[in-house]
Coordinates of C-alpha atoms in Angstrom, one line a residue:
M173 CA 116.3 161.6 184.3
E174 CA 116.5 158.2 185.0
L175 CA 119.5 156.0 184.8
V176 CA 120.0 153.9 181.6
K177 CA 120.2 150.2 182.8
E178 CA 122.4 147.9 181.0
Y179 CA 120.4 146.0 178.4
P180 CA 121.1 142.6 177.2
I181 CA 121.6 142.2 173.6
S182 CA 121.4 139.1 171.5
K183 CA 124.0 136.7 172.4
R184 CA 124.5 135.6 168.6
F185 CA 126.9 138.0 168.0
P186 CA 130.3 136.6 167.8
E187 CA 133.7 138.2 169.3
L188 CA 135.7 138.5 166.0
P189 CA 139.1 140.4 166.3
L190 CA 139.7 143.7 164.8
L191 CA 141.5 143.9 161.7
S192 CA 144.8 145.7 162.0
A193 CA 143.9 147.8 158.9
A194 CA 140.6 149.0 160.4
N195 CA 142.0 152.4 161.4
A196 CA 144.5 152.5 158.1
K197 CA 142.2 155.4 156.8
K198 CA 143.7 157.5 159.6
H199 CA 147.0 157.9 157.8
P200 CA 147.3 160.9 155.3
D201 CA 149.7 159.1 153.0
L202 CA 148.0 155.5 153.1
I203 CA 148.5 152.9 150.5
P204 CA 145.7 150.6 151.1
F205 CA 146.6 147.1 150.0
A206 CA 144.4 145.9 152.7
F207 CA 141.4 147.0 150.7
G208 CA 139.9 144.2 148.4
H209 CA 138.3 146.9 146.2
P210 CA 138.3 147.6 142.6
A211 CA 140.2 150.3 140.8
K212 CA 138.3 153.5 140.4
E213 CA 139.5 153.2 136.6
S214 CA 137.3 150.1 136.4
F215 CA 133.9 152.0 136.6
D216 CA 132.4 152.9 133.4
I217 CA 131.0 156.1 134.9
S218 CA 129.5 157.4 131.5
L219 CA 127.5 154.5 130.5
L220 CA 126.2 153.8 134.2
S221 CA 124.9 157.7 133.9
D222 CA 123.2 157.0 130.7
S223 CA 121.8 153.9 132.1
A224 CA 120.4 155.6 134.9
V225 CA 118.8 158.4 132.8
S226 CA 117.5 155.6 130.6
A227 CA 115.9 154.0 133.5
L228 CA 114.1 156.9 134.4
Q229 CA 113.0 158.2 131.0
L230 CA 112.0 154.9 129.5
D231 CA 110.2 153.1 132.4
G232 CA 110.5 155.7 135.4
P233 CA 106.9 155.1 136.9
R234 CA 107.3 151.1 137.0
A235 CA 110.8 151.2 137.8
L236 CA 110.2 153.2 140.8
Q237 CA 107.5 150.9 142.3
Y238 CA 107.7 148.2 144.7
S239 CA 107.6 145.3 141.9
G240 CA 109.8 147.2 139.3
G241 CA 109.7 147.2 135.4
A242 CA 111.0 144.9 133.0
G243 CA 114.5 145.4 134.3
P244 CA 114.8 142.8 136.9
D245 CA 113.7 140.0 134.4
H246 CA 116.4 141.4 131.8
V247 CA 119.2 141.1 134.7
V248 CA 118.1 137.5 135.6
N249 CA 118.2 136.5 131.7
W250 CA 121.6 137.9 131.5
I251 CA 123.0 136.0 134.4
Q252 CA 121.4 132.7 133.0
Q253 CA 123.1 133.2 129.7
R254 CA 126.5 134.6 131.2
S255 CA 126.4 131.4 133.5
K256 CA 127.1 129.2 130.3
H257 CA 130.7 130.3 130.4
V258 CA 131.4 128.1 133.4
S259 CA 129.4 125.4 132.2
I260 CA 126.1 126.0 134.2
I261 CA 122.8 125.4 132.4
V262 CA 119.9 126.7 134.9
E263 CA 116.4 128.1 134.5
T264 CA 115.5 131.6 135.3
Q265 CA 113.2 130.6 138.2
N266 CA 116.2 128.9 139.7
I267 CA 118.2 132.4 139.8
L268 CA 117.8 134.7 142.9
V269 CA 119.3 138.3 142.6
T270 CA 120.6 139.5 146.0
A271 CA 122.1 142.5 147.6
G272 CA 125.7 141.6 146.8
S273 CA 127.2 138.2 147.2
M274 CA 127.4 138.5 151.0
Q275 CA 123.6 138.6 151.3
A276 CA 123.7 135.4 149.0
I277 CA 126.1 133.7 151.6
D278 CA 123.7 134.7 154.6
L279 CA 120.6 133.2 152.7
A280 CA 122.2 130.0 151.9
T281 CA 123.7 129.5 155.3
R282 CA 120.4 130.2 156.9
T283 CA 118.4 128.0 154.2
L284 CA 120.9 125.2 154.9
T285 CA 122.0 125.0 158.4
D286 CA 120.6 125.4 162.0
P287 CA 122.4 126.6 165.2
G288 CA 125.0 123.8 166.1
D289 CA 125.3 122.3 162.6
H290 CA 128.7 121.8 161.1
V291 CA 130.1 124.0 158.2
W292 CA 133.5 123.3 156.7
V293 CA 135.8 125.7 154.9
E294 CA 139.1 126.1 153.2
A295 CA 142.3 127.1 155.2
P296 CA 142.5 130.0 154.8
T297 CA 139.3 131.3 153.7
F298 CA 137.4 134.8 153.2
F299 CA 137.1 136.5 156.6
G300 CA 133.7 137.8 155.5
A301 CA 132.3 134.3 155.0
I302 CA 133.6 133.3 158.6
R303 CA 131.5 136.3 160.3
Q304 CA 128.4 135.2 158.5
F305 CA 128.7 131.6 159.3
S306 CA 129.3 132.7 163.0
L307 CA 126.5 134.8 163.1
A308 CA 124.4 131.7 162.2
E309 CA 125.8 129.9 165.1
V310 CA 127.1 127.0 163.2
K311 CA 130.3 125.1 164.1
I312 CA 133.2 125.8 161.7
S313 CA 136.3 123.5 160.9
S314 CA 138.7 124.0 158.0
I315 CA 140.4 121.7 155.3
P316 CA 144.0 122.8 154.1
M317 CA 144.6 124.1 150.7
D318 CA 147.9 124.1 148.4
Q319 CA 148.6 125.5 144.9
N320 CA 145.8 123.6 143.5
G321 CA 143.2 124.8 145.6
L322 CA 141.0 122.5 148.5
M323 CA 142.8 119.3 149.2
T324 CA 139.9 116.9 148.4
D325 CA 142.1 113.9 149.5
E326 CA 142.3 115.2 152.9
L327 CA 138.6 116.2 152.8
E328 CA 137.6 112.5 151.8
R329 CA 139.9 111.7 154.7
K330 CA 138.3 113.7 157.2
L331 CA 134.8 112.6 156.1
K332 CA 135.5 108.9 156.4
E333 CA 136.8 109.6 159.5
A334 CA 133.4 111.3 160.7
V335 CA 131.5 108.4 159.5
K336 CA 133.6 105.9 161.6
D337 CA 133.6 108.2 164.6
N338 CA 129.8 108.9 164.1
A339 CA 130.4 112.4 163.9
P340 CA 128.6 115.1 162.1
I341 CA 129.0 115.4 158.5
P342 CA 128.9 119.2 157.4
K343 CA 125.9 120.7 156.0
F344 CA 127.8 122.5 153.5
I345 CA 131.6 123.3 152.2
Y346 CA 132.4 126.7 151.4
V347 CA 134.5 127.0 148.4
M348 CA 136.2 129.9 146.3
P349 CA 137.5 127.8 143.3
N350 CA 138.5 130.9 141.1
Y351 CA 141.2 133.4 142.0
H352 CA 140.5 132.4 145.7
N353 CA 140.5 135.1 148.4
P354 CA 143.1 135.4 150.0
T355 CA 145.4 132.7 148.4
G356 CA 144.6 134.1 144.8
V357 CA 144.6 130.4 143.5
C358 CA 142.3 128.1 141.4
L359 CA 140.8 124.8 142.3
S360 CA 141.9 122.2 139.7
I361 CA 139.5 120.4 137.3
E362 CA 140.1 117.3 138.9
R363 CA 139.4 118.4 142.3
R364 CA 136.1 120.0 141.4
K365 CA 134.9 116.8 139.9
K366 CA 136.0 115.1 143.1
L367 CA 134.4 117.3 145.5
A368 CA 131.0 117.1 143.7
E369 CA 131.5 113.4 143.9
L370 CA 132.1 113.6 147.5
A371 CA 129.1 115.9 148.1
Y372 CA 126.9 113.4 146.5
E373 CA 128.3 110.4 148.4
Y374 CA 128.2 111.9 151.8
N375 CA 125.0 114.1 151.0
F376 CA 126.3 117.8 151.8
Y377 CA 125.9 121.0 150.0
I378 CA 128.8 122.9 148.3
L379 CA 128.7 126.9 148.6
E380 CA 130.4 127.9 145.4
D381 CA 131.7 131.4 145.9
D382 CA 132.7 132.7 142.3
A383 CA 133.1 136.4 143.1
Y384 CA 136.2 136.8 140.9
V385 CA 135.2 134.4 137.9
E386 CA 135.6 137.1 135.4
L387 CA 138.8 138.4 136.6
S388 CA 141.1 136.0 134.3
F389 CA 144.2 137.5 132.9
S390 CA 144.2 134.7 130.2
G391 CA 140.6 134.8 129.5
E392 CA 140.1 131.0 130.1
K393 CA 137.3 130.0 132.5
L394 CA 137.3 126.5 134.0
P395 CA 133.9 124.6 134.5
S396 CA 132.3 125.4 137.9
I397 CA 131.9 123.0 140.5
Y398 CA 128.1 123.2 139.9
S399 CA 128.5 121.6 136.5
F400 CA 129.7 118.5 137.9
G401 CA 127.1 118.3 140.8
P402 CA 124.2 120.6 140.3
K403 CA 121.9 118.9 142.8
R404 CA 124.2 119.5 145.6
V405 CA 125.6 123.0 144.8
I406 CA 124.6 126.5 145.4
Y407 CA 126.5 129.0 143.0
L408 CA 127.0 132.4 143.9
S409 CA 128.6 135.3 142.1
T410 CA 128.4 139.1 141.9
F411 CA 128.4 142.6 139.8
S412 CA 130.9 144.0 142.5
K413 CA 134.0 143.2 140.7
T414 CA 132.8 143.6 137.1
I415 CA 130.6 146.9 137.2
A416 CA 130.9 148.3 140.7
P417 CA 130.7 147.2 144.5
G418 CA 128.4 150.3 145.4
I419 CA 125.4 148.7 143.4
R420 CA 125.2 145.8 145.8
M421 CA 124.1 143.2 143.4
G422 CA 124.9 139.5 143.5
W423 CA 123.1 136.4 142.9
A424 CA 122.5 132.9 143.7
L425 CA 121.4 129.9 141.8
A426 CA 120.5 126.6 142.5
D427 CA 119.1 123.4 140.6
D428 CA 116.7 122.7 143.4
E429 CA 113.9 125.2 143.2
V430 CA 113.2 124.5 146.7
I431 CA 116.2 126.0 148.0
I432 CA 115.9 129.0 146.1
Q433 CA 112.3 129.4 147.1
R434 CA 113.3 129.2 150.9
M435 CA 116.1 131.6 150.2
K436 CA 113.7 134.1 149.0
M437 CA 111.5 133.4 152.1
L438 CA 114.4 134.7 154.3
K439 CA 114.9 137.6 152.2
S440 CA 113.4 140.1 154.3
D441 CA 113.9 143.0 152.3
G442 CA 111.7 141.8 149.3
S443 CA 113.1 142.4 146.0
T444 CA 116.8 143.6 145.7
S445 CA 116.6 147.3 144.6
V446 CA 114.6 146.9 141.5
F447 CA 115.5 150.4 140.4
V448 CA 119.1 149.5 140.6
Q449 CA 118.4 146.3 138.5
E450 CA 116.6 148.4 135.9
I451 CA 119.8 150.7 135.6
I452 CA 122.0 147.6 135.5
S453 CA 119.6 145.9 132.9
H454 CA 120.3 149.1 130.5
F455 CA 124.0 148.8 131.2
L456 CA 124.1 145.3 130.4
A457 CA 122.1 145.8 127.2
D458 CA 124.4 148.4 125.9
V459 CA 128.1 147.4 127.3
K460 CA 130.4 145.6 125.2
F461 CA 131.0 143.1 128.1
E462 CA 134.0 141.1 126.6
Y463 CA 135.7 144.4 125.8
H464 CA 134.6 145.8 129.4
M465 CA 136.2 143.0 131.1
K466 CA 139.4 143.0 128.7
R467 CA 140.0 146.5 129.7
I468 CA 139.7 145.8 133.5
N469 CA 141.7 142.5 133.3
D470 CA 144.6 144.3 131.5
L471 CA 144.7 147.0 133.8
Y472 CA 144.8 144.5 136.9
C473 CA 147.3 142.3 135.3
A474 CA 149.8 145.2 134.9
R475 CA 149.3 146.0 138.6
K476 CA 149.6 142.5 139.7
D477 CA 153.1 142.3 137.6
A478 CA 154.0 145.5 139.2
M479 CA 153.5 144.2 142.8
I480 CA 155.2 140.9 141.9
N481 CA 158.3 142.7 140.8
A482 CA 158.3 144.9 143.5
V483 CA 158.1 142.0 145.9
K484 CA 161.1 140.0 144.2
E485 CA 163.3 143.5 144.5
C486 CA 162.4 144.0 148.1
F487 CA 162.1 140.5 149.4
G488 CA 164.2 138.4 147.4
E489 CA 164.1 134.9 148.4
E490 CA 162.7 135.8 151.7
V491 CA 159.1 135.3 150.8
A492 CA 157.2 132.9 148.6
F493 CA 154.1 133.0 146.8
T494 CA 152.0 131.7 143.8
E495 CA 151.5 134.0 141.1
P496 CA 147.6 134.6 140.5
E497 CA 146.3 134.1 137.3
G498 CA 143.3 136.5 138.0
G499 CA 141.5 138.3 140.8
F500 CA 142.5 140.7 143.5
F501 CA 145.2 139.2 145.6
L502 CA 148.7 138.1 146.2
W503 CA 149.4 135.9 149.3
L504 CA 152.9 136.4 150.7
S505 CA 154.3 133.3 152.9
F506 CA 157.3 134.3 155.2
P507 CA 159.4 131.8 156.9
K508 CA 157.5 129.7 159.3
E509 CA 158.7 131.2 162.4
V510 CA 157.7 134.7 161.3
N511 CA 154.3 136.0 162.8
T512 CA 153.3 138.9 160.5
S513 CA 151.0 140.7 163.1
E514 CA 154.4 141.7 164.7
F515 CA 155.2 144.1 162.0
A516 CA 151.4 145.1 160.7
S517 CA 151.3 148.2 163.0
A518 CA 154.9 149.3 161.9
A519 CA 153.9 148.8 158.2
L520 CA 150.6 151.1 159.0
S521 CA 152.6 153.7 160.7
R522 CA 154.8 154.0 157.6
G523 CA 151.7 154.4 155.4
V524 CA 151.0 151.0 154.0
S525 CA 148.3 148.6 155.0
F526 CA 147.8 144.7 154.4
I527 CA 146.0 142.0 156.2
E528 CA 147.8 139.6 158.2
S529 CA 146.8 135.8 158.0
K530 CA 145.5 135.1 161.3
F531 CA 142.3 136.7 160.0
F532 CA 141.6 134.0 157.3
Y533 CA 141.8 131.2 159.5
V534 CA 139.1 129.4 162.0
D535 CA 141.4 126.7 163.7
R536 CA 145.0 126.1 163.4
A537 CA 145.8 129.7 162.2
E538 CA 148.9 130.0 160.4
T539 CA 150.7 133.4 161.1
N540 CA 153.4 133.8 158.5
H541 CA 151.5 135.1 155.5
I542 CA 149.8 138.5 154.5
R543 CA 147.4 139.4 152.0
L544 CA 148.0 142.2 149.4
S545 CA 145.5 143.9 147.2
F546 CA 147.1 144.8 143.9
T547 CA 143.9 146.0 142.1
F548 CA 143.0 149.4 143.8
T549 CA 146.4 151.2 143.8
N550 CA 148.5 152.4 141.1
E551 CA 151.8 151.0 140.0
E552 CA 154.0 153.9 141.4
D553 CA 152.2 153.5 144.9
I554 CA 152.4 149.7 144.5
Q555 CA 156.2 150.1 144.4
K556 CA 156.3 152.5 147.4
G557 CA 153.7 150.2 149.5
V558 CA 155.6 146.9 148.8
K559 CA 158.9 148.8 150.0
R560 CA 157.5 150.2 153.3
I561 CA 156.2 146.6 154.1
A562 CA 159.8 145.2 153.4
E563 CA 161.3 148.0 155.7
S564 CA 158.8 147.1 158.3
Y565 CA 159.6 143.4 158.2
Y566 CA 163.3 143.8 158.2
Q567 CA 163.3 146.4 161.0
C568 CA 161.3 143.7 162.8
K569 CA 163.3 140.7 162.1
K570 CA 166.2 142.7 163.4
S571 CA 164.9 143.7 166.6
I572 CA 164.0 140.0 167.2
E573 CA 167.4 138.8 166.5
V574 CA 168.8 141.4 168.8
L575 CA 166.5 140.2 171.6
N576 CA 167.6 136.7 170.7
G577 CA 171.2 137.5 171.0
V578 CA 171.8 136.4 167.3

């Protein structure tokens, strides 16, 4: 048998750090605040089952072919109508159904950029998007956020500086306007308008990732960034948070049909599973969607309240946070001198996982935050999990004080 020689694989794969929670499943009593997953109680198993049977019985032979049956058209029509809730008016030919919103991010990135181009993101931002941008071999920079989202004044200052210095303008800016991952904040209407204005003035695109838009505890929906600048926005969303992530179905829409056509050209899988689209078309036809979302949002709101109460009880004034009005996440901020990675492993050994803040930054990383997901875990375990994190933090704090002779 010949010795196997070392093989030089592609150099495009970035060296990204392994999440501390990556081995979390190994703990037998894990409370997984690291998991950005929907609650299992949010899945309408009965209706999904009926929808799958209907897809086979009513149009099975066509639904199982490459091109599918009527389902994909029904799904696109539903997306078109639902988009009006965030002030988006779009033609069906400008909508592309994708294998989850992650594929939409990938397709948009490869459509808009070449290796070496510049992309700007919020600080902090979704680490999955950072990975996609890194694989596209672009240069990533960040703009800070506050409780009202991306700081557009700082963005404008940086754009002016780039023009003055003859430096590259970003090909696009990646933004999560509603219930941001990880901070949970929403971009204000004023900043949505300003961001769209800057996109027109400086000729860049906005990648508007609106995965959490339906998860509003009040039911209120703000107009999309797209509605203020459709010629320079690609809008993305997903069924992962409203139906189930396992169906792997999201979408992208753009006013410019050329953009959508080029994204289709890059979509090497052809059509997103036409049979799954057939199932989802039956689901959407039969579900009382507003009631469905109210049930989910009531569940998540109760879990969010449980987590906030536990944080207040266990940490008092030691941490700060902005209470989210929707979405999946609570972003805890510790004193500036704290490095949350220093007690992540201790928390994991106690049976609770979270994601420390260093993974959400591309430059000038802040290390004194953690992201907690309140959707996946029941209220009793939320109380236990927050207590375990507090025990890990205070033990770490005490050890540091001893070392420093305090």
